[in-house]
Every structure is written in C-alpha cells, then in structure tokens.
Short mmCIF file of C-alpha atoms in Angstrom, two decimals:
data_model
loop_
_atom_site.label_atom_id
_atom_site.label_comp_id
_atom_site.label_asym_id
_atom_site.label_seq_id
_atom_site.Cartn_x
_atom_site.Cartn_y
_atom_site.Cartn_z
CA MET G 245 141.64 269.27 30.05
CA ARG G 246 144.52 271.39 28.70
CA GLU G 247 146.91 269.48 30.97
CA LEU G 248 145.67 266.09 29.70
CA LEU G 249 145.88 266.98 26.03
CA LEU G 250 149.09 268.82 26.09
CA GLY G 251 151.00 266.67 28.57
CA SER G 252 151.93 262.96 28.24
CA GLU G 253 150.73 261.82 31.67
CA LEU G 254 148.67 258.65 31.63
CA ILE G 255 145.91 258.62 34.13
CA ASP G 256 144.26 255.85 35.86
CA ALA G 257 140.54 255.46 36.78
CA GLU G 258 140.83 257.10 40.23
CA ARG G 259 142.42 260.25 38.64
CA ALA G 260 139.75 260.41 35.87
CA LYS G 261 137.06 260.32 38.60
CA GLU G 262 139.01 263.03 40.49
CA ILE G 263 139.14 265.48 37.65
CA GLY G 264 135.51 264.65 36.59
CA LEU G 265 136.12 262.58 33.37
CA VAL G 266 134.14 259.77 34.89
CA ASN G 267 131.35 259.68 37.37
CA ARG G 268 132.40 256.47 39.12
CA VAL G 269 135.04 253.83 39.27
CA VAL G 270 133.85 250.24 39.81
CA ALA G 271 135.45 246.88 39.80
CA PRO G 272 135.32 245.15 36.36
CA ASP G 273 132.83 242.45 37.84
CA SER G 274 130.55 245.15 39.07
CA VAL G 275 130.19 247.17 35.89
CA MET G 276 126.87 245.57 34.83
CA SER G 277 125.15 245.75 38.16
CA GLU G 278 126.29 249.49 38.61
CA ALA G 279 124.91 250.20 35.16
CA GLN G 280 121.67 248.32 35.76
CA GLY G 281 121.37 250.16 39.17
CA PHE G 282 121.65 253.54 37.35
CA ALA G 283 119.16 252.58 34.68
CA GLU G 284 116.66 251.62 37.42
CA SER G 285 117.28 254.89 39.05
CA VAL G 286 116.68 256.79 35.85
CA LEU G 287 113.53 254.83 34.89
CA LYS G 288 112.05 256.00 38.48
CA GLY G 289 111.82 259.50 36.92
CA ALA G 290 108.78 261.07 35.39
CA PRO G 291 108.74 260.29 31.53
CA SER G 292 108.27 263.96 30.56
CA ALA G 293 110.84 265.24 33.00
CA LEU G 294 113.29 262.61 31.48
CA GLU G 295 112.61 263.75 27.91
CA GLN G 296 113.01 267.32 28.94
CA THR G 297 116.33 266.63 30.64
CA LYS G 298 117.50 264.81 27.37
CA GLN G 299 116.61 267.78 25.25
CA LEU G 300 118.36 270.11 27.71
CA ILE G 301 121.47 268.01 27.50
CA ASP G 302 121.36 267.99 23.65
CA GLU G 303 121.07 271.80 23.66
CA LEU G 304 123.80 272.30 26.21
CA TRP G 305 126.18 269.94 24.30
CA TRP G 306 125.48 270.73 20.66
CA ARG G 307 127.98 268.20 19.25
CA SER G 308 127.11 264.47 19.66
CA VAL G 309 129.62 262.14 21.12
CA LYS G 310 130.04 260.63 17.80
CA GLN G 311 131.03 263.91 16.27
CA ASP G 312 133.36 264.65 19.18
CA VAL G 313 135.06 261.15 18.65
CA HIS G 314 135.21 261.74 14.91
CA LEU G 315 136.88 265.05 15.42
CA ALA G 316 139.41 263.68 18.03
CA LEU G 317 140.20 260.78 15.72
CA LYS G 318 140.98 263.15 12.89
CA TYR G 319 143.34 264.96 14.92
CA HIS G 320 145.00 261.83 16.34
CA MET G 321 145.46 260.33 13.07
CA GLN G 322 147.14 263.46 11.82
CA ALA G 323 149.57 263.45 14.60
CA ARG G 324 150.16 259.79 14.53
CA GLU G 325 151.13 259.93 10.77
CA SER G 326 153.60 262.80 11.46
CA VAL G 327 157.26 262.98 11.30
CA GLU G 328 157.21 263.75 14.86
CA ALA G 329 155.36 260.57 15.71
CA ARG G 330 157.86 258.51 13.78
CA GLU G 331 160.77 260.32 15.75
CA GLY G 332 158.96 259.74 19.07
CA ILE G 333 158.37 256.11 18.40
CA ALA G 334 162.08 255.74 17.24
CA ALA G 335 163.49 257.46 20.32
CA PHE G 336 161.19 255.29 22.55
CA ASN G 337 162.43 252.01 20.86
CA GLU G 338 166.00 253.22 20.98
CA LYS G 339 165.69 254.33 24.70
CA ARG G 340 166.71 257.92 23.84
CA ARG G 341 165.27 261.31 24.18
CA PRO G 342 163.40 262.44 20.91
CA LYS G 343 165.16 265.02 18.64
CA TRP G 344 162.39 267.31 17.76
CA VAL G 345 162.81 269.36 14.67
CA LEU G 346 161.72 273.00 14.98
#
C-alpha cells in the first residue's frame, strides 16, 4: 500500500488483483452476472452465520468505507490545492520536470 500511495505509478485491474486490492477482474459486460453469481452464493449461507460474519467484519475494520473515503478525500483535496500540485500540473503541461521547493 505504501508503494501505491507514495509512488506515482498507475495500475491496471490485473495489477490491482495481483496485490489484493480487488478480488476478481471481469469484462465490463460480465460485471452484473458476476455480481449476481456472488450474491447467490452468499445467500446460500445460513442467515445467522452470515449475520455473525458481517458483525466480525464490522469489528475487524472499525471504520466504515464511507469514513475511509471521506478521510482519503480530505487528504486528496489538501494535496490537490497545494503549491506543489500547481507546480506539478504546470510542469506536466509544459512538458518539463517539476521544480519542487523544499
């Protein structure tokens, strides 16, 4: 995760799967059928066991995805509105290396 956050490498779906960011990669026209297949598989489980599993997930990951996204967005917006961001965009547009001020 540190490599992704600190580096500037863009990754494709296959790389995301390889490093565990996604569980599977499917063609765009197969997304709905894959999701339905997974939902059908989940629904075969015992209701109490599913509820306990959901509770376990909630306890293991104490912040919700919404909270994680909000926090990530906060940091992203701070970085995006910075002097460094303006220099990075200018350097990209001018096809030159950025001149970072330390």
